[in-house]
Amino acid sequence: MKGLTNKIAVITGGLGDLGYATAQRLHEEGCRVVLVDLQPDMEGKAGLIHAHFVQLDISNEAAVEKACEGIAAQVGNVHILVNTAACFIFKGVEATAADWATINAVNIGGTSLMAKYIVPQMRSNGGGSIINFSSVSGFVGQSNFATYNATKFAIRGLTKCWAQDLAPDGIRVNTLCPGYIYTQAFINSCEKLGLDVEEENKRAAAMHLLNRQGRVEEVAAAAAFLASDDASFITGSDLLVDGGYLAK
Ligand SMILES: NC(=O)c1ccc[n+]([C@@H]2O[C@H](COP(=O)([O-])OP(=O)(O)OC[C@H]3O[C@@H](n4cnc5c(N)ncnc54)[C@H](O)[C@@H]3O)[C@@H](O)[C@H]2O)c1
C-alpha cells in the first residue's frame, strides 16, 4: 500500500486481537509501530514486530498527555492513530451510572483524548490519518447491548465531526466497522459462558452474507488501507468489514 514506509503508527488496544493484527500489518507495510494498551506486554508481543510498547489507560488524561509526549520524543511525531481500545460492558436499561461512566470514559473519552494529544503531532507532520474502530453495533440495535452500542454509534459521530475539523490540516478521519470476527476473545467468552465454541461460531457465521465470521487479518488489511495514501480521498467515512452483516 502506498505511503506507509517509515510512517509512525500508534495503535491503542495494541495487545488485543484486532489491534495487534493491525500493528502486524502496518509493520509489514513499513511503518514504525507503537502499541498502547492497558495491560502489560507479558508475552513480549511488541518485540516480535519490533514495535515500541506503552502501558497506558487511555481514559486518564494526564497519562495520555505524558505518553504522547514520550512517543514524540522517543519515536517521533505520529502520522497514523488507530483507536481500537475498548471497554466491553453489555447491558440494557439496567445499566448503572458507574457502567456508563466506565464505558464512556474509555470508548468515547479515551478515543478522544488520544486524538487530542496526537493531532498536534500530525499537524507538525503536515497531515495524518485517524482510524476509529466502531462496529456493526454502531449501526443497529442488539438486545442487551445498549451500553456498548451507544458508544459504537458515538464513535461514528466523533469521526464525522473530526473529519470536518481536521480536513484543513490534511488529517483524514475514518471509522472502521467490523462484523463478528473470530478472535481469541470470542473463544474465551464462549468458554466463560459455558457455550460450545463451534456452535457459537456457526450461529455468528449465519448472521453474515458470507456465512462465516471475519478474520483479524481482513480487518487489519482495511485499517492499513485507510491509513495509506491509497485512501487519500477518503475521510469522514464508515468502512464496513462485515461480510455483508448490514446488507441483510
Ligand atoms: N472482535 C470483534 O468481533 C469486533 C467486532 C466489531 C468491532 N470490534 C471492535 O474492535 C476493537 C478491538 O476489539 P478486539 O476484539 O480486538 O478486543 P480485545 O479485547 O482483544 O482488545 C481490546 C484491547 O483494548 C485494551 N484496552 C481496554 N481498555 C483500555 C484502556 N482504558 N486503555 C488502553 N487499552 C485498553 C485491552 O487491554 C485489549 O488489549 C474494539 O473497539 C471493538 O469494539 C471488535
mmCIF file of C-alpha atoms and ligand atoms in Angstrom:
data_model
loop_
_atom_site.group_PDB
_atom_site.id
_atom_site.type_symbol
_atom_site.label_atom_id
_atom_site.label_comp_id
_atom_site.label_asym_id
_atom_site.label_seq_id
_atom_site.Cartn_x
_atom_site.Cartn_y
_atom_site.Cartn_z
ATOM 1 C CA MET A 1 0.000 0.000 0.000
ATOM 2 C CA LYS A 2 1.185 3.491 -0.793
ATOM 3 C CA GLY A 3 2.820 5.905 1.605
ATOM 4 C CA LEU A 4 3.284 3.743 4.717
ATOM 5 C CA THR A 5 7.063 3.308 4.697
ATOM 6 C CA ASN A 6 8.645 4.865 7.790
ATOM 7 C CA LYS A 7 5.341 6.334 8.978
ATOM 8 C CA ILE A 8 4.860 6.304 12.744
ATOM 9 C CA ALA A 9 1.674 4.492 13.745
ATOM 10 C CA VAL A 10 0.137 4.330 17.229
ATOM 11 C CA ILE A 11 -2.369 1.560 17.850
ATOM 12 C CA THR A 12 -4.436 1.675 21.041
ATOM 13 C CA GLY A 13 -5.600 -1.703 22.272
ATOM 14 C CA GLY A 14 -2.437 -2.865 20.538
ATOM 15 C CA LEU A 15 -2.244 -6.120 22.505
ATOM 16 C CA GLY A 16 -5.840 -7.023 21.626
ATOM 17 C CA ASP A 17 -6.881 -9.279 18.765
ATOM 18 C CA LEU A 18 -7.683 -6.622 16.184
ATOM 19 C CA GLY A 19 -5.179 -4.046 17.428
ATOM 20 C CA TYR A 20 -2.274 -6.484 17.250
ATOM 21 C CA ALA A 21 -3.266 -7.773 13.815
ATOM 22 C CA THR A 22 -3.389 -4.163 12.614
ATOM 23 C CA ALA A 23 0.004 -3.473 14.174
ATOM 24 C CA GLN A 24 1.466 -6.553 12.453
ATOM 25 C CA ARG A 25 0.118 -5.438 9.069
ATOM 26 C CA LEU A 26 1.340 -1.849 9.485
ATOM 27 C CA HIS A 27 4.757 -3.205 10.482
ATOM 28 C CA GLU A 28 4.800 -5.375 7.334
ATOM 29 C CA GLU A 29 3.921 -2.278 5.300
ATOM 30 C CA GLY A 30 6.995 -0.495 6.682
ATOM 31 C CA CYS A 31 5.521 1.593 9.498
ATOM 32 C CA ARG A 32 7.266 2.208 12.789
ATOM 33 C CA VAL A 33 4.700 0.919 15.247
ATOM 34 C CA VAL A 34 3.828 1.869 18.824
ATOM 35 C CA LEU A 35 1.447 -0.391 20.739
ATOM 36 C CA VAL A 36 -0.569 1.232 23.525
ATOM 37 C CA ASP A 37 -2.503 -0.950 25.949
ATOM 38 C CA LEU A 38 -3.881 -1.006 29.477
ATOM 39 C CA GLN A 39 -2.369 -4.457 30.030
ATOM 40 C CA PRO A 40 1.360 -5.088 30.405
ATOM 41 C CA ASP A 41 3.025 -6.812 27.449
ATOM 42 C CA MET A 42 3.640 -10.054 29.364
ATOM 43 C CA GLU A 43 4.275 -12.150 26.236
ATOM 44 C CA GLY A 44 6.650 -9.655 24.615
ATOM 45 C CA LYS A 45 4.305 -9.279 21.633
ATOM 46 C CA ALA A 46 5.626 -5.799 20.768
ATOM 47 C CA GLY A 47 9.173 -7.160 20.426
ATOM 48 C CA LEU A 48 8.031 -9.746 17.853
ATOM 49 C CA ILE A 49 7.159 -6.951 15.420
ATOM 50 C CA HIS A 50 9.938 -4.563 16.518
ATOM 51 C CA ALA A 51 7.307 -2.248 17.999
ATOM 52 C CA HIS A 52 7.513 0.114 20.943
ATOM 53 C CA PHE A 53 5.137 -0.570 23.816
ATOM 54 C CA VAL A 54 3.458 1.943 26.127
ATOM 55 C CA GLN A 55 1.299 0.756 29.007
ATOM 56 C CA LEU A 56 -1.446 3.338 29.342
ATOM 57 C CA ASP A 57 -5.042 3.808 30.421
ATOM 58 C CA ILE A 58 -6.412 5.941 27.582
ATOM 59 C CA SER A 59 -9.134 7.331 29.883
ATOM 60 C CA ASN A 60 -6.535 9.060 32.100
ATOM 61 C CA GLU A 61 -5.863 12.463 30.506
ATOM 62 C CA ALA A 62 -2.640 13.279 32.360
ATOM 63 C CA ALA A 63 -1.245 9.848 31.479
ATOM 64 C CA VAL A 64 -2.284 10.186 27.821
ATOM 65 C CA GLU A 65 -0.617 13.596 27.554
ATOM 66 C CA LYS A 66 2.609 12.269 29.094
ATOM 67 C CA ALA A 67 2.599 9.129 26.934
ATOM 68 C CA CYS A 68 2.061 11.073 23.717
ATOM 69 C CA GLU A 69 4.905 13.451 24.631
ATOM 70 C CA GLY A 70 7.092 10.403 25.273
ATOM 71 C CA ILE A 71 6.204 8.839 21.912
ATOM 72 C CA ALA A 72 7.077 12.067 20.090
ATOM 73 C CA ALA A 73 10.388 12.316 21.949
ATOM 74 C CA GLN A 74 11.430 8.680 21.565
ATOM 75 C CA VAL A 75 9.961 7.688 18.202
ATOM 76 C CA GLY A 76 8.877 10.905 16.507
ATOM 77 C CA ASN A 77 5.704 12.786 15.597
ATOM 78 C CA VAL A 78 2.883 10.361 14.854
ATOM 79 C CA HIS A 79 1.324 10.074 11.362
ATOM 80 C CA ILE A 80 -1.273 7.332 11.991
ATOM 81 C CA LEU A 81 -3.524 6.758 15.004
ATOM 82 C CA VAL A 82 -5.622 3.583 15.132
ATOM 83 C CA ASN A 83 -8.067 3.605 18.044
ATOM 84 C CA THR A 84 -9.088 0.004 18.746
ATOM 85 C CA ALA A 85 -9.007 0.024 22.582
ATOM 86 C CA ALA A 86 -12.427 -0.576 24.034
ATOM 87 C CA CYS A 87 -14.230 -1.436 27.218
ATOM 88 C CA PHE A 88 -16.858 -4.165 26.789
ATOM 89 C CA ILE A 89 -19.882 -3.698 29.046
ATOM 90 C CA PHE A 90 -23.034 -5.236 27.636
ATOM 91 C CA LYS A 91 -26.139 -4.019 29.456
ATOM 92 C CA GLY A 92 -29.632 -2.836 28.666
ATOM 93 C CA VAL A 93 -31.842 -0.439 30.638
ATOM 94 C CA GLU A 94 -30.456 -1.799 33.912
ATOM 95 C CA ALA A 95 -27.046 -0.170 33.283
ATOM 96 C CA THR A 96 -25.886 1.903 36.240
ATOM 97 C CA ALA A 97 -24.257 5.333 36.370
ATOM 98 C CA ALA A 98 -20.986 3.535 37.097
ATOM 99 C CA ASP A 99 -21.379 1.353 33.969
ATOM 100 C CA TRP A 100 -21.968 4.423 31.804
ATOM 101 C CA ALA A 101 -19.096 6.346 33.371
ATOM 102 C CA THR A 102 -16.712 3.428 32.796
ATOM 103 C CA ILE A 103 -17.606 2.616 29.215
ATOM 104 C CA ASN A 104 -17.983 6.232 28.088
ATOM 105 C CA ALA A 105 -14.640 7.178 29.665
ATOM 106 C CA VAL A 106 -12.770 4.576 27.613
ATOM 107 C CA ASN A 107 -14.692 4.151 24.360
ATOM 108 C CA ILE A 108 -15.589 7.802 23.803
ATOM 109 C CA GLY A 109 -13.359 9.750 26.199
ATOM 110 C CA GLY A 110 -10.188 7.691 25.720
ATOM 111 C CA THR A 111 -10.512 7.672 21.944
ATOM 112 C CA SER A 112 -10.941 11.461 22.073
ATOM 113 C CA LEU A 113 -8.004 12.038 24.417
ATOM 114 C CA MET A 114 -5.661 10.069 22.173
ATOM 115 C CA ALA A 115 -6.700 12.232 19.227
ATOM 116 C CA LYS A 116 -6.370 15.394 21.322
ATOM 117 C CA TYR A 117 -2.689 14.757 22.057
ATOM 118 C CA ILE A 118 -1.712 13.131 18.752
ATOM 119 C CA VAL A 119 -3.344 15.637 16.379
ATOM 120 C CA PRO A 120 -0.757 18.392 17.107
ATOM 121 C CA GLN A 121 1.950 15.890 16.117
ATOM 122 C CA MET A 122 0.094 15.125 12.872
ATOM 123 C CA ARG A 123 -0.173 18.862 12.197
ATOM 124 C CA SER A 124 3.609 19.153 12.600
ATOM 125 C CA ASN A 125 3.949 16.369 10.023
ATOM 126 C CA GLY A 126 1.624 18.199 7.617
ATOM 127 C CA GLY A 127 -1.145 15.588 7.829
ATOM 128 C CA GLY A 128 -2.155 12.175 9.054
ATOM 129 C CA SER A 129 -4.824 9.506 9.303
ATOM 130 C CA ILE A 130 -7.024 8.569 12.252
ATOM 131 C CA ILE A 131 -8.936 5.287 12.215
ATOM 132 C CA ASN A 132 -11.564 4.820 14.900
ATOM 133 C CA PHE A 133 -12.936 1.331 15.497
ATOM 134 C CA SER A 134 -16.718 1.137 15.646
ATOM 135 C CA SER A 135 -18.649 -1.998 14.677
ATOM 136 C CA VAL A 136 -21.823 -3.227 13.066
ATOM 137 C CA SER A 137 -23.012 -2.467 16.615
ATOM 138 C CA GLY A 138 -22.646 1.207 15.673
ATOM 139 C CA PHE A 139 -25.486 0.865 13.142
ATOM 140 C CA VAL A 140 -28.179 -1.370 14.602
ATOM 141 C CA GLY A 141 -29.832 -2.278 17.872
ATOM 142 C CA GLN A 142 -28.816 -5.557 19.548
ATOM 143 C CA SER A 143 -30.561 -6.984 22.575
ATOM 144 C CA ASN A 144 -28.919 -6.133 25.928
ATOM 145 C CA PHE A 145 -26.087 -4.279 24.155
ATOM 146 C CA ALA A 146 -27.251 -0.689 24.820
ATOM 147 C CA THR A 147 -24.134 0.405 26.709
ATOM 148 C CA TYR A 148 -21.718 -0.942 24.082
ATOM 149 C CA ASN A 149 -23.740 0.025 21.008
ATOM 150 C CA ALA A 150 -24.285 3.600 22.235
ATOM 151 C CA THR A 151 -20.506 4.086 22.355
ATOM 152 C CA LYS A 152 -20.053 2.497 18.931
ATOM 153 C CA PHE A 153 -22.684 4.860 17.450
ATOM 154 C CA ALA A 154 -20.829 7.716 19.188
ATOM 155 C CA ILE A 155 -17.534 6.752 17.547
ATOM 156 C CA ARG A 156 -19.128 7.296 14.140
ATOM 157 C CA GLY A 157 -20.317 10.722 15.266
ATOM 158 C CA LEU A 158 -16.876 11.678 16.557
ATOM 159 C CA THR A 159 -15.321 10.597 13.287
ATOM 160 C CA LYS A 160 -17.603 12.734 11.166
ATOM 161 C CA CYS A 161 -17.086 15.840 13.339
ATOM 162 C CA TRP A 162 -13.304 15.430 13.437
ATOM 163 C CA ALA A 163 -13.199 14.820 9.681
ATOM 164 C CA GLN A 164 -14.684 18.309 9.272
ATOM 165 C CA ASP A 165 -12.418 19.910 11.872
ATOM 166 C CA LEU A 166 -9.196 18.324 10.667
ATOM 167 C CA ALA A 167 -9.562 18.294 6.864
ATOM 168 C CA PRO A 168 -7.843 21.702 6.588
ATOM 169 C CA ASP A 169 -4.803 20.137 8.332
ATOM 170 C CA GLY A 170 -4.621 17.264 5.856
ATOM 171 C CA ILE A 171 -5.749 14.804 8.539
ATOM 172 C CA ARG A 172 -8.233 12.190 7.343
ATOM 173 C CA VAL A 173 -10.535 10.574 9.912
ATOM 174 C CA ASN A 174 -12.494 7.399 9.231
ATOM 175 C CA THR A 175 -14.397 4.706 11.083
ATOM 176 C CA LEU A 176 -13.755 1.008 10.602
ATOM 177 C CA CYS A 177 -16.753 -1.175 11.345
ATOM 178 C CA PRO A 178 -16.107 -4.902 11.654
ATOM 179 C CA GLY A 179 -18.777 -7.567 11.748
ATOM 180 C CA TYR A 180 -18.218 -10.570 14.044
ATOM 181 C CA ILE A 181 -14.556 -11.534 13.963
ATOM 182 C CA TYR A 182 -13.259 -14.927 15.067
ATOM 183 C CA THR A 183 -10.883 -13.881 17.854
ATOM 184 C CA GLN A 184 -9.321 -15.287 20.981
ATOM 185 C CA ALA A 185 -11.702 -13.002 22.917
ATOM 186 C CA PHE A 186 -14.641 -14.737 21.173
ATOM 187 C CA ILE A 187 -13.317 -18.169 22.156
ATOM 188 C CA ASN A 188 -12.665 -17.018 25.743
ATOM 189 C CA SER A 189 -16.137 -15.549 26.135
ATOM 190 C CA CYS A 190 -17.777 -18.777 24.862
ATOM 191 C CA GLU A 191 -15.726 -20.802 27.319
ATOM 192 C CA LYS A 192 -16.507 -18.387 30.159
ATOM 193 C CA LEU A 193 -20.242 -18.683 29.450
ATOM 194 C CA GLY A 194 -20.005 -22.479 29.092
ATOM 195 C CA LEU A 195 -21.055 -22.302 25.406
ATOM 196 C CA ASP A 196 -19.788 -24.618 22.682
ATOM 197 C CA VAL A 197 -17.303 -22.616 20.591
ATOM 198 C CA GLU A 198 -18.146 -24.369 17.305
ATOM 199 C CA GLU A 199 -21.893 -23.991 17.817
ATOM 200 C CA GLU A 200 -21.482 -20.304 18.645
ATOM 201 C CA ASN A 201 -19.182 -19.854 15.659
ATOM 202 C CA LYS A 202 -21.879 -21.323 13.384
ATOM 203 C CA ARG A 203 -24.531 -19.088 14.969
ATOM 204 C CA ALA A 204 -22.371 -15.984 14.460
ATOM 205 C CA ALA A 205 -21.446 -17.076 10.923
ATOM 206 C CA ALA A 206 -25.108 -17.225 9.902
ATOM 207 C CA MET A 207 -25.525 -13.504 10.663
ATOM 208 C CA HIS A 208 -23.253 -12.638 7.721
ATOM 209 C CA LEU A 209 -23.986 -12.982 3.989
ATOM 210 C CA LEU A 210 -20.628 -14.740 3.606
ATOM 211 C CA ASN A 211 -21.742 -17.261 6.256
ATOM 212 C CA ARG A 212 -18.630 -17.036 8.390
ATOM 213 C CA GLN A 213 -17.003 -14.775 10.940
ATOM 214 C CA GLY A 214 -14.283 -12.452 9.729
ATOM 215 C CA ARG A 215 -10.564 -12.982 10.241
ATOM 216 C CA VAL A 216 -8.404 -10.488 12.117
ATOM 217 C CA GLU A 217 -6.174 -10.135 9.021
ATOM 218 C CA GLU A 218 -9.176 -8.969 6.993
ATOM 219 C CA VAL A 219 -9.817 -6.144 9.452
ATOM 220 C CA ALA A 220 -6.117 -5.272 9.615
ATOM 221 C CA ALA A 221 -5.942 -5.002 5.816
ATOM 222 C CA ALA A 222 -8.801 -2.500 5.831
ATOM 223 C CA ALA A 223 -7.144 -0.472 8.606
ATOM 224 C CA ALA A 224 -3.868 -0.383 6.676
ATOM 225 C CA PHE A 225 -5.747 0.743 3.562
ATOM 226 C CA LEU A 226 -7.392 3.641 5.443
ATOM 227 C CA ALA A 227 -4.007 4.597 6.902
ATOM 228 C CA SER A 228 -2.318 4.571 3.494
ATOM 229 C CA ASP A 229 -2.191 7.071 0.651
ATOM 230 C CA ASP A 230 -4.342 4.644 -1.343
ATOM 231 C CA ALA A 231 -7.217 6.097 0.714
ATOM 232 C CA SER A 232 -6.159 9.709 0.105
ATOM 233 C CA PHE A 233 -9.672 10.858 -0.919
ATOM 234 C CA ILE A 234 -11.486 9.052 1.894
ATOM 235 C CA THR A 235 -12.432 10.965 5.036
ATOM 236 C CA GLY A 236 -15.462 11.060 7.346
ATOM 237 C CA SER A 237 -16.386 7.623 6.063
ATOM 238 C CA ASP A 238 -17.565 4.345 7.606
ATOM 239 C CA LEU A 239 -15.767 1.342 6.135
ATOM 240 C CA LEU A 240 -17.748 -1.845 6.760
ATOM 241 C CA VAL A 241 -15.704 -5.037 7.039
ATOM 242 C CA ASP A 242 -18.729 -7.079 7.926
ATOM 243 C CA GLY A 243 -19.144 -9.928 5.436
ATOM 244 C CA GLY A 244 -22.494 -8.426 4.469
ATOM 245 C CA TYR A 245 -23.931 -8.352 8.022
ATOM 246 C CA LEU A 246 -25.588 -4.982 7.452
ATOM 247 C CA ALA A 247 -26.725 -5.813 3.928
ATOM 248 C CA LYS A 248 -29.120 -8.494 5.147
HETATM 249 N N1 LIG B 1 -13.766 -8.712 17.813
HETATM 250 C C1 LIG B 1 -14.872 -8.409 17.148
HETATM 251 O O1 LIG B 1 -15.622 -9.288 16.698
HETATM 252 C C2 LIG B 1 -15.219 -6.968 16.912
HETATM 253 C C3 LIG B 1 -16.306 -6.683 16.095
HETATM 254 C C4 LIG B 1 -16.637 -5.366 15.849
HETATM 255 C C5 LIG B 1 -15.891 -4.354 16.424
HETATM 256 N N2 LIG B 1 -14.845 -4.643 17.236
HETATM 257 C C6 LIG B 1 -14.088 -3.520 17.808
HETATM 258 O O2 LIG B 1 -12.714 -3.726 17.565
HETATM 259 C C7 LIG B 1 -11.942 -3.167 18.623
HETATM 260 C C8 LIG B 1 -10.946 -4.190 19.144
HETATM 261 O O3 LIG B 1 -11.653 -5.330 19.599
HETATM 262 P P1 LIG B 1 -10.915 -6.703 19.933
HETATM 263 O O4 LIG B 1 -11.838 -7.792 19.569
HETATM 264 O O5 LIG B 1 -9.553 -6.671 19.366
HETATM 265 O O6 LIG B 1 -10.874 -6.620 21.534
HETATM 266 P P2 LIG B 1 -9.742 -7.109 22.562
HETATM 267 O O7 LIG B 1 -10.408 -7.232 23.872
HETATM 268 O O8 LIG B 1 -8.997 -8.264 22.001
HETATM 269 O O9 LIG B 1 -8.744 -5.854 22.584
HETATM 270 C C9 LIG B 1 -9.060 -4.642 23.219
HETATM 271 C C10 LIG B 1 -7.773 -4.144 23.856
HETATM 272 O O10 LIG B 1 -8.043 -2.839 24.414
HETATM 273 C C11 LIG B 1 -7.325 -2.766 25.635
HETATM 274 N N3 LIG B 1 -7.926 -1.740 26.496
HETATM 275 C C12 LIG B 1 -9.109 -1.826 27.151
HETATM 276 N N4 LIG B 1 -9.301 -0.720 27.888
HETATM 277 C C13 LIG B 1 -8.220 0.084 27.701
HETATM 278 C C14 LIG B 1 -7.821 1.342 28.223
HETATM 279 N N5 LIG B 1 -8.589 2.009 29.109
HETATM 280 N N6 LIG B 1 -6.640 1.877 27.820
HETATM 281 C C15 LIG B 1 -5.850 1.198 26.944
HETATM 282 N N7 LIG B 1 -6.167 -0.018 26.430
HETATM 283 C C16 LIG B 1 -7.341 -0.563 26.803
HETATM 284 C C17 LIG B 1 -7.414 -4.160 26.229
HETATM 285 O O11 LIG B 1 -6.409 -4.381 27.219
HETATM 286 C C18 LIG B 1 -7.280 -5.034 25.000
HETATM 287 O O12 LIG B 1 -5.924 -5.416 24.774
HETATM 288 C C19 LIG B 1 -12.942 -2.673 19.669
HETATM 289 O O13 LIG B 1 -13.105 -1.278 19.510
HETATM 290 C C20 LIG B 1 -14.224 -3.407 19.319
HETATM 291 O O14 LIG B 1 -15.359 -2.661 19.690
HETATM 292 C C21 LIG B 1 -14.481 -5.943 17.507
#
